[in-house]
PDB file of C-alpha atoms in Angstrom:
ATOM      1  CA  UNK E 141     -23.699 -30.300  25.540  1.00  0.00           C
ATOM      2  CA  UNK E 142     -21.472 -30.849  22.133  1.00  0.00           C
ATOM      3  CA  UNK E 143     -22.028 -34.291  21.955  1.00  0.00           C
ATOM      4  CA  UNK E 144     -25.805 -33.633  21.646  1.00  0.00           C
ATOM      5  CA  UNK E 145     -24.922 -31.045  18.732  1.00  0.00           C
ATOM      6  CA  UNK E 146     -22.697 -34.270  17.096  1.00  0.00           C
ATOM      7  CA  UNK E 147     -24.514 -35.110  14.545  1.00  0.00           C
ATOM      8  CA  UNK E 148     -24.767 -39.726  14.235  1.00  0.00           C
ATOM      9  CA  UNK E 149     -23.323 -40.880  10.842  1.00  0.00           C
ATOM     10  CA  UNK E 150     -23.201 -43.995   8.931  1.00  0.00           C
ATOM     11  CA  UNK E 151     -19.764 -44.584   7.032  1.00  0.00           C
ATOM     12  CA  UNK E 152     -20.714 -47.126   3.659  1.00  0.00           C
ATOM     13  CA  UNK E 153     -17.451 -48.001   1.846  1.00  0.00           C
ATOM     14  CA  UNK E 154     -17.357 -49.589  -1.947  1.00  0.00           C
ATOM     15  CA  UNK E 155     -13.950 -51.615  -0.850  1.00  0.00           C
ATOM     16  CA  UNK E 156     -14.049 -51.655  -4.873  1.00  0.00           C
ATOM     17  CA  UNK E 157     -13.989 -48.483  -6.238  1.00  0.00           C
ATOM     18  CA  UNK E 158     -12.006 -47.203  -2.725  1.00  0.00           C
ATOM     19  CA  UNK E 159      -8.338 -46.882  -1.466  1.00  0.00           C
ATOM     20  CA  UNK E 160      -7.011 -48.853   1.557  1.00  0.00           C
ATOM     21  CA  UNK E 161      -4.389 -45.752   1.888  1.00  0.00           C
ATOM     22  CA  UNK E 162      -7.337 -43.108   2.792  1.00  0.00           C
ATOM     23  CA  UNK E 163      -8.820 -44.705   5.405  1.00  0.00           C
ATOM     24  CA  UNK E 164      -6.365 -43.167   8.976  1.00  0.00           C
ATOM     25  CA  UNK E 165      -7.472 -39.354   7.202  1.00  0.00           C
ATOM     26  CA  UNK E 166     -11.052 -40.354   6.474  1.00  0.00           C
ATOM     27  CA  UNK E 167     -11.762 -40.892  10.185  1.00  0.00           C
ATOM     28  CA  UNK E 168     -10.616 -37.645  10.011  1.00  0.00           C
ATOM     29  CA  UNK E 169     -11.670 -35.941   7.402  1.00  0.00           C
ATOM     30  CA  UNK E 170     -15.256 -37.721   8.503  1.00  0.00           C
ATOM     31  CA  UNK E 171     -15.373 -36.451  12.466  1.00  0.00           C
ATOM     32  CA  UNK E 172     -15.511 -33.273  11.398  1.00  0.00           C
ATOM     33  CA  UNK E 173     -18.771 -33.996  10.664  1.00  0.00           C
ATOM     34  CA  UNK E 174     -19.843 -35.787  12.794  1.00  0.00           C
ATOM     35  CA  UNK E 175     -19.826 -39.626  14.439  1.00  0.00           C
ATOM     36  CA  UNK E 176     -19.906 -42.594  13.163  1.00  0.00           C
ATOM     37  CA  UNK E 177     -21.908 -44.400  14.758  1.00  0.00           C
ATOM     38  CA  UNK E 178     -22.166 -47.316  11.682  1.00  0.00           C
ATOM     39  CA  UNK E 179     -19.000 -48.203   9.973  1.00  0.00           C
ATOM     40  CA  UNK E 180     -19.591 -50.652   7.095  1.00  0.00           C
ATOM     41  CA  UNK E 181     -17.252 -51.355   4.440  1.00  0.00           C
ATOM     42  CA  UNK E 182     -18.642 -54.041   1.835  1.00  0.00           C
ATOM     43  CA  UNK E 183     -16.308 -56.126  -0.743  1.00  0.00           C
ATOM     44  CA  UNK E 184     -15.111 -60.011  -1.575  1.00  0.00           C
ATOM     45  CA  UNK E 185     -13.697 -60.672   1.224  1.00  0.00           C
ATOM     46  CA  UNK E 186     -13.063 -63.676  -0.265  1.00  0.00           C
ATOM     47  CA  UNK E 187     -10.047 -62.624  -2.460  1.00  0.00           C
ATOM     48  CA  UNK E 188      -6.908 -61.209  -2.711  1.00  0.00           C
ATOM     49  CA  UNK E 189      -7.844 -57.019  -3.589  1.00  0.00           C
ATOM     50  CA  UNK E 190      -8.542 -56.066  -0.802  1.00  0.00           C
ATOM     51  CA  UNK E 191      -5.809 -56.928   1.490  1.00  0.00           C
ATOM     52  CA  UNK E 192      -4.464 -53.813   1.828  1.00  0.00           C
ATOM     53  CA  UNK E 193      -8.167 -53.319   3.871  1.00  0.00           C
ATOM     54  CA  UNK E 194      -8.139 -56.178   6.244  1.00  0.00           C
ATOM     55  CA  UNK E 195      -5.137 -54.883   7.441  1.00  0.00           C
ATOM     56  CA  UNK E 196      -7.086 -51.391   8.527  1.00  0.00           C
ATOM     57  CA  UNK E 197     -10.557 -52.999   9.524  1.00  0.00           C
ATOM     58  CA  UNK E 198     -10.216 -54.004  13.213  1.00  0.00           C
ATOM     59  CA  UNK E 199      -8.107 -50.878  14.155  1.00  0.00           C
ATOM     60  CA  UNK E 200     -10.523 -48.446  12.997  1.00  0.00           C
ATOM     61  CA  UNK E 201     -14.062 -50.647  13.955  1.00  0.00           C
ATOM     62  CA  UNK E 202     -15.196 -51.571  10.462  1.00  0.00           C
ATOM     63  CA  UNK E 203     -17.006 -53.676  10.151  1.00  0.00           C
ATOM     64  CA  UNK E 204     -16.855 -56.537   6.889  1.00  0.00           C
ATOM     65  CA  UNK E 205     -19.974 -56.787   4.468  1.00  0.00           C
ATOM     66  CA  UNK E 206     -19.660 -60.288   2.773  1.00  0.00           C
ATOM     67  CA  UNK E 207     -20.895 -59.894  -1.534  1.00  0.00           C
ATOM     68  CA  UNK E 208     -20.116 -62.867  -3.620  1.00  0.00           C
ATOM     69  CA  UNK E 209     -19.925 -61.010  -6.808  1.00  0.00           C
ATOM     70  CA  UNK E 210     -22.756 -63.521  -8.669  1.00  0.00           C
ATOM     71  CA  UNK E 211     -22.666 -63.073 -11.886  1.00  0.00           C
ATOM     72  CA  UNK E 212     -19.129 -62.100 -14.022  1.00  0.00           C
ATOM     73  CA  UNK E 213     -19.218 -58.525 -14.651  1.00  0.00           C
ATOM     74  CA  UNK E 214     -22.513 -57.428 -12.382  1.00  0.00           C
ATOM     75  CA  UNK E 215     -21.601 -55.031  -9.059  1.00  0.00           C
ATOM     76  CA  UNK E 216     -23.554 -57.271  -6.277  1.00  0.00           C
ATOM     77  CA  UNK E 217     -21.558 -54.825  -4.525  1.00  0.00           C
ATOM     78  CA  UNK E 218     -23.619 -51.716  -4.935  1.00  0.00           C
ATOM     79  CA  UNK E 219     -26.965 -53.492  -4.418  1.00  0.00           C
ATOM     80  CA  UNK E 220     -26.091 -54.233  -1.136  1.00  0.00           C
ATOM     81  CA  UNK E 221     -23.975 -51.586  -0.166  1.00  0.00           C
ATOM     82  CA  UNK E 222     -27.612 -49.221  -1.268  1.00  0.00           C
ATOM     83  CA  UNK E 223     -30.439 -52.142  -0.093  1.00  0.00           C
ATOM     84  CA  UNK E 224     -28.491 -52.151   3.619  1.00  0.00           C
ATOM     85  CA  UNK E 225     -28.673 -47.779   3.589  1.00  0.00           C
ATOM     86  CA  UNK E 226     -32.174 -47.915   2.767  1.00  0.00           C
ATOM     87  CA  UNK E 227     -32.758 -50.692   6.059  1.00  0.00           C
ATOM     88  CA  UNK E 228     -30.303 -47.438   8.344  1.00  0.00           C
ATOM     89  CA  UNK E 229     -32.890 -44.635   7.338  1.00  0.00           C
ATOM     90  CA  UNK E 230     -35.425 -45.528   7.440  1.00  0.00           C
ATOM     91  CA  UNK E 231     -34.498 -46.809  11.608  1.00  0.00           C
ATOM     92  CA  UNK E 232     -34.378 -42.854  11.786  1.00  0.00           C
ATOM     93  CA  UNK E 233     -31.344 -43.163  14.169  1.00  0.00           C
ATOM     94  CA  UNK E 234     -28.791 -41.107  11.956  1.00  0.00           C
ATOM     95  CA  UNK E 235     -28.055 -37.283  10.940  1.00  0.00           C
ATOM     96  CA  UNK E 236     -26.407 -38.394   7.820  1.00  0.00           C
ATOM     97  CA  UNK E 237     -24.334 -40.494   5.520  1.00  0.00           C
ATOM     98  CA  UNK E 238     -20.519 -40.259   4.656  1.00  0.00           C
ATOM     99  CA  UNK E 239     -21.241 -42.445   0.774  1.00  0.00           C
ATOM    100  CA  UNK E 240     -17.037 -43.172   0.302  1.00  0.00           C
ATOM    101  CA  UNK E 241     -17.108 -44.594  -3.015  1.00  0.00           C
ATOM    102  CA  UNK E 242     -16.287 -43.019  -6.831  1.00  0.00           C
ATOM    103  CA  UNK E 243     -18.988 -44.554  -8.425  1.00  0.00           C
ATOM    104  CA  UNK E 244     -21.465 -43.253  -9.938  1.00  0.00           C
ATOM    105  CA  UNK E 245     -24.396 -45.077  -9.389  1.00  0.00           C
ATOM    106  CA  UNK E 246     -24.935 -43.816  -6.035  1.00  0.00           C
ATOM    107  CA  UNK E 247     -25.544 -40.979  -7.655  1.00  0.00           C
ATOM    108  CA  UNK E 248     -29.380 -41.936  -6.873  1.00  0.00           C
ATOM    109  CA  UNK E 249     -29.341 -43.034  -3.059  1.00  0.00           C
ATOM    110  CA  UNK E 250     -27.504 -39.245  -2.522  1.00  0.00           C
ATOM    111  CA  UNK E 251     -30.238 -37.791  -3.471  1.00  0.00           C
ATOM    112  CA  UNK E 252     -33.014 -40.868  -2.125  1.00  0.00           C
ATOM    113  CA  UNK E 253     -31.118 -39.366   1.722  1.00  0.00           C
ATOM    114  CA  UNK E 254     -30.794 -35.945   0.764  1.00  0.00           C
ATOM    115  CA  UNK E 255     -34.889 -35.975  -0.180  1.00  0.00           C
ATOM    116  CA  UNK E 256     -35.540 -37.132   3.729  1.00  0.00           C
ATOM    117  CA  UNK E 257     -33.621 -34.602   4.383  1.00  0.00           C
ATOM    118  CA  UNK E 258     -30.623 -36.383   5.866  1.00  0.00           C
ATOM    119  CA  UNK E 259     -27.230 -35.411   4.439  1.00  0.00           C
ATOM    120  CA  UNK E 260     -24.590 -36.600   2.637  1.00  0.00           C
ATOM    121  CA  UNK E 261     -20.678 -36.260   2.829  1.00  0.00           C
ATOM    122  CA  UNK E 262     -19.476 -38.386  -0.961  1.00  0.00           C
ATOM    123  CA  UNK E 263     -15.848 -39.247  -0.139  1.00  0.00           C
ATOM    124  CA  UNK E 264     -14.197 -40.285  -4.095  1.00  0.00           C
ATOM    125  CA  UNK E 265     -11.550 -39.795  -6.395  1.00  0.00           C
ATOM    126  CA  UNK E 266     -11.300 -37.126  -8.183  1.00  0.00           C
ATOM    127  CA  UNK E 267     -11.796 -38.815 -10.930  1.00  0.00           C
ATOM    128  CA  UNK E 268     -15.267 -39.914  -9.405  1.00  0.00           C
ATOM    129  CA  UNK E 269     -18.108 -38.403 -12.645  1.00  0.00           C
ATOM    130  CA  UNK E 270     -19.338 -35.151 -11.618  1.00  0.00           C
ATOM    131  CA  UNK E 271     -23.849 -36.499 -11.599  1.00  0.00           C
ATOM    132  CA  UNK E 272     -23.073 -38.238  -7.930  1.00  0.00           C
ATOM    133  CA  UNK E 273     -20.272 -35.132  -6.671  1.00  0.00           C
ATOM    134  CA  UNK E 274     -23.315 -32.945  -7.690  1.00  0.00           C
ATOM    135  CA  UNK E 275     -25.583 -35.639  -5.019  1.00  0.00           C
ATOM    136  CA  UNK E 276     -23.615 -34.738  -2.162  1.00  0.00           C
ATOM    137  CA  UNK E 277     -24.311 -32.137   0.128  1.00  0.00           C
ATOM    138  CA  UNK E 278     -20.225 -32.258   0.437  1.00  0.00           C
ATOM    139  CA  UNK E 279     -18.112 -34.287  -2.192  1.00  0.00           C
ATOM    140  CA  UNK E 280     -13.937 -35.525  -0.369  1.00  0.00           C
ATOM    141  CA  UNK E 281     -11.267 -36.238  -3.071  1.00  0.00           C
ATOM    142  CA  UNK E 282      -9.743 -38.368  -1.402  1.00  0.00           C
ATOM    143  CA  UNK E 283      -7.118 -37.713  -3.122  1.00  0.00           C
ATOM    144  CA  UNK E 284      -6.202 -34.475  -0.396  1.00  0.00           C
ATOM    145  CA  UNK E 285      -6.992 -37.266   2.412  1.00  0.00           C
ATOM    146  CA  UNK E 286      -3.854 -39.732   1.418  1.00  0.00           C
ATOM    147  CA  UNK E 287      -0.693 -39.695   3.809  1.00  0.00           C
ATOM    148  CA  UNK E 288       1.294 -37.402   1.242  1.00  0.00           C
ATOM    149  CA  UNK E 289      -1.427 -34.533   0.400  1.00  0.00           C
ATOM    150  CA  UNK E 290      -0.195 -31.641   1.416  1.00  0.00           C
ATOM    151  CA  UNK E 291      -1.833 -28.359   1.789  1.00  0.00           C
ATOM    152  CA  UNK E 292      -0.757 -24.626   3.331  1.00  0.00           C
ATOM    153  CA  UNK E 293      -0.550 -24.075   7.056  1.00  0.00           C
ATOM    154  CA  UNK E 294      -2.101 -21.561   9.012  1.00  0.00           C
ATOM    155  CA  UNK E 295       0.377 -20.573  10.024  1.00  0.00           C
ATOM    156  CA  UNK E 296       2.505 -20.579   7.662  1.00  0.00           C
ATOM    157  CA  UNK E 297       1.586 -17.325   5.139  1.00  0.00           C
ATOM    158  CA  UNK E 298      -0.269 -18.334   2.306  1.00  0.00           C
ATOM    159  CA  UNK E 299       1.227 -17.825  -1.579  1.00  0.00           C
ATOM    160  CA  UNK E 300       0.033 -18.463  -4.524  1.00  0.00           C
ATOM    161  CA  UNK E 301       1.048 -21.730  -6.851  1.00  0.00           C
ATOM    162  CA  UNK E 302       2.713 -20.080  -9.888  1.00  0.00           C
ATOM    163  CA  UNK E 303       4.162 -22.120 -12.959  1.00  0.00           C
ATOM    164  CA  UNK E 304       6.955 -19.016 -13.224  1.00  0.00           C
ATOM    165  CA  UNK E 305       8.010 -20.673  -9.319  1.00  0.00           C
ATOM    166  CA  UNK E 306      10.422 -23.791 -10.217  1.00  0.00           C
ATOM    167  CA  UNK E 307       8.496 -26.205  -7.223  1.00  0.00           C
ATOM    168  CA  UNK E 308      10.486 -28.055  -5.134  1.00  0.00           C
ATOM    169  CA  UNK E 309      10.907 -32.277  -5.614  1.00  0.00           C
ATOM    170  CA  UNK E 310       8.207 -33.287  -3.610  1.00  0.00           C
ATOM    171  CA  UNK E 311       5.517 -30.618  -4.032  1.00  0.00           C
ATOM    172  CA  UNK E 312       3.336 -30.710  -5.801  1.00  0.00           C
ATOM    173  CA  UNK E 313       1.440 -28.730  -8.857  1.00  0.00           C
ATOM    174  CA  UNK E 314      -1.589 -26.659  -7.568  1.00  0.00           C
ATOM    175  CA  UNK E 315      -4.232 -25.841  -9.719  1.00  0.00           C
ATOM    176  CA  UNK E 316      -5.055 -21.908  -9.230  1.00  0.00           C
ATOM    177  CA  UNK E 317      -8.201 -21.424  -7.203  1.00  0.00           C
ATOM    178  CA  UNK E 318     -12.119 -20.529  -8.979  1.00  0.00           C
ATOM    179  CA  UNK E 319     -11.711 -16.940  -7.591  1.00  0.00           C
ATOM    180  CA  UNK E 320     -14.017 -15.096  -9.798  1.00  0.00           C
ATOM    181  CA  UNK E 321     -15.723 -17.800  -9.137  1.00  0.00           C
ATOM    182  CA  UNK E 322     -16.292 -16.938  -4.831  1.00  0.00           C
ATOM    183  CA  UNK E 323     -16.184 -13.161  -6.047  1.00  0.00           C
ATOM    184  CA  UNK E 324     -19.650 -13.735  -7.093  1.00  0.00           C
ATOM    185  CA  UNK E 325     -20.180 -15.573  -4.366  1.00  0.00           C
ATOM    186  CA  UNK E 326     -19.077 -13.013  -1.653  1.00  0.00           C
ATOM    187  CA  UNK E 327     -21.058 -10.110  -3.930  1.00  0.00           C
ATOM    188  CA  UNK E 328     -24.067 -11.663  -3.369  1.00  0.00           C
ATOM    189  CA  UNK E 329     -24.053 -12.522   0.480  1.00  0.00           C
ATOM    190  CA  UNK E 330     -22.674  -9.720   1.243  1.00  0.00           C
ATOM    191  CA  UNK E 331     -24.054  -7.194   3.230  1.00  0.00           C
ATOM    192  CA  UNK E 332     -24.775  -3.081   2.759  1.00  0.00           C
ATOM    193  CA  UNK E 333     -20.988  -2.472   3.835  1.00  0.00           C
ATOM    194  CA  UNK E 334     -19.923  -5.353   0.975  1.00  0.00           C
ATOM    195  CA  UNK E 335     -18.807  -7.346   3.104  1.00  0.00           C
ATOM    196  CA  UNK E 336     -19.718 -11.334   4.346  1.00  0.00           C
ATOM    197  CA  UNK E 337     -19.175 -13.471   6.558  1.00  0.00           C
ATOM    198  CA  UNK E 338     -16.405 -16.380   5.813  1.00  0.00           C
ATOM    199  CA  UNK E 339     -18.656 -18.958   7.430  1.00  0.00           C
ATOM    200  CA  UNK E 340     -21.570 -18.157   5.419  1.00  0.00           C
ATOM    201  CA  UNK E 341     -19.427 -17.905   2.077  1.00  0.00           C
ATOM    202  CA  UNK E 342     -18.054 -21.604   2.211  1.00  0.00           C
ATOM    203  CA  UNK E 343     -21.175 -22.945   3.047  1.00  0.00           C
ATOM    204  CA  UNK E 344     -22.876 -21.192  -0.449  1.00  0.00           C
ATOM    205  CA  UNK E 345     -20.216 -22.462  -2.365  1.00  0.00           C
ATOM    206  CA  UNK E 346     -20.228 -25.900  -0.818  1.00  0.00           C
ATOM    207  CA  UNK E 347     -23.853 -25.675  -1.712  1.00  0.00           C
ATOM    208  CA  UNK E 348     -23.239 -24.333  -5.340  1.00  0.00           C
ATOM    209  CA  UNK E 349     -20.172 -26.511  -5.991  1.00  0.00           C
ATOM    210  CA  UNK E 350     -20.002 -29.428  -3.445  1.00  0.00           C
ATOM    211  CA  UNK E 351     -16.833 -30.830  -4.311  1.00  0.00           C
ATOM    212  CA  UNK E 352     -15.022 -27.269  -3.275  1.00  0.00           C
ATOM    213  CA  UNK E 353     -12.523 -27.813  -1.006  1.00  0.00           C
ATOM    214  CA  UNK E 354      -9.659 -25.168  -0.390  1.00  0.00           C
ATOM    215  CA  UNK E 355      -6.499 -28.067  -0.976  1.00  0.00           C
ATOM    216  CA  UNK E 356      -7.690 -28.863  -3.624  1.00  0.00           C
ATOM    217  CA  UNK E 357      -5.639 -25.937  -4.049  1.00  0.00           C
ATOM    218  CA  UNK E 358      -2.650 -25.706  -1.650  1.00  0.00           C
ATOM    219  CA  UNK E 359      -5.146 -24.152   1.416  1.00  0.00           C
ATOM    220  CA  UNK E 360      -5.888 -25.314   5.286  1.00  0.00           C
ATOM    221  CA  UNK E 361      -8.475 -23.653   5.073  1.00  0.00           C
ATOM    222  CA  UNK E 362     -10.633 -21.032   2.991  1.00  0.00           C
ATOM    223  CA  UNK E 363      -8.941 -18.061   5.075  1.00  0.00           C
ATOM    224  CA  UNK E 364      -5.683 -18.878   4.171  1.00  0.00           C
ATOM    225  CA  UNK E 365      -7.024 -19.326   0.151  1.00  0.00           C
ATOM    226  CA  UNK E 366      -8.851 -15.488   0.818  1.00  0.00           C
ATOM    227  CA  UNK E 367      -5.386 -13.967   1.852  1.00  0.00           C
ATOM    228  CA  UNK E 368      -3.702 -15.244  -0.453  1.00  0.00           C
ATOM    229  CA  UNK E 369      -5.161 -13.239  -3.058  1.00  0.00           C
ATOM    230  CA  UNK E 370      -4.512  -9.827  -1.725  1.00  0.00           C
ATOM    231  CA  UNK E 371      -5.296  -8.170  -5.204  1.00  0.00           C
ATOM    232  CA  UNK E 372      -8.846  -9.631  -5.615  1.00  0.00           C
ATOM    233  CA  UNK E 373      -9.820 -10.050  -1.643  1.00  0.00           C
ATOM    234  CA  UNK E 374      -9.394  -8.282   2.296  1.00  0.00           C
ATOM    235  CA  UNK E 375      -9.928 -10.076   5.507  1.00  0.00           C
ATOM    236  CA  UNK E 376     -11.810  -8.127   8.896  1.00  0.00           C
ATOM    237  CA  UNK E 377     -11.624 -10.219  12.163  1.00  0.00           C
ATOM    238  CA  UNK E 378     -14.997  -7.796  13.961  1.00  0.00           C
ATOM    239  CA  UNK E 379     -15.395  -8.824  17.815  1.00  0.00           C
ATOM    240  CA  UNK E 380     -17.561 -10.972  18.968  1.00  0.00           C
ATOM    241  CA  UNK E 381     -20.981 -10.265  21.020  1.00  0.00           C
ATOM    242  CA  UNK E 382     -20.478 -11.775  24.474  1.00  0.00           C
ATOM    243  CA  UNK E 383     -16.927 -13.495  24.657  1.00  0.00           C
ATOM    244  CA  UNK E 384     -16.081 -16.029  21.708  1.00  0.00           C
ATOM    245  CA  UNK E 385     -14.028 -15.015  19.679  1.00  0.00           C
ATOM    246  CA  UNK E 386     -13.446 -13.051  16.491  1.00  0.00           C
ATOM    247  CA  UNK E 387     -16.135 -13.619  13.087  1.00  0.00           C
ATOM    248  CA  UNK E 388     -13.564 -13.465   9.876  1.00  0.00           C
ATOM    249  CA  UNK E 389     -14.611 -11.283   7.061  1.00  0.00           C
ATOM    250  CA  UNK E 390     -14.242 -10.757   3.816  1.00  0.00           C
ATOM    251  CA  UNK E 391     -14.836  -8.491   0.803  1.00  0.00           C
ATOM    252  CA  UNK E 392     -14.513  -8.628  -3.220  1.00  0.00           C
ATOM    253  CA  UNK E 393     -12.355  -5.835  -3.525  1.00  0.00           C
ATOM    254  CA  UNK E 394     -13.691  -4.801  -6.682  1.00  0.00           C
ATOM    255  CA  UNK E 395     -16.999  -4.773  -4.875  1.00  0.00           C
ATOM    256  CA  UNK E 396     -15.394  -2.465  -1.652  1.00  0.00           C
ATOM    257  CA  UNK E 397     -14.313   0.320  -4.291  1.00  0.00           C
TER     258      UNK E 397
END
């Protein structure tokens, strides 16, 4: 039954603007959202600059699309990817697209795909221009997908990153989570008792900030992030109807009184 609910996705990778080091994490992440029925990567494969990608194409069944640079200074790869995306769109076989690039040239493509009712997942580096990030339904920063990315385990009590704490040599300093922003969304969708379903909270945050990801702030899941700020939020598990697992609810303490 689960197979019938899986989204069919087309994965299109701009090899010039995506490092090969993300490949494992990339497809693990994509698997959370659906099945990658099409996996294509675009670039000029005659040169040495894409050697890292060449080593992993077969292992991940990614189809390389050759695109020569006809004119110096012009990116023909972008045009080839966009044309293929539109061709795939009109087959009506896909529920969504995964656009892997840090290039803002794909902003209009993302918007056009969404106009057709398809879900667009963007993947790019933190330097990706905001217009492209905002044009996607959800945007995942590829720094989070590298093997050396470290997040707080859901099985470990989460702690708030602090500048006063001396980090271990291999640790990473994470930015402070946008507590006020999360609190505002929580208040907006809260039920009469002040509690909001955590799933709805995550969905609404993503609608307003497609690039939001708990891992950016050092937490594996949104629940870990919320739990790490007990002065601002509290969590509650409520029994689900039937034999399902409990449902997590969150409340902004100031709103709850």
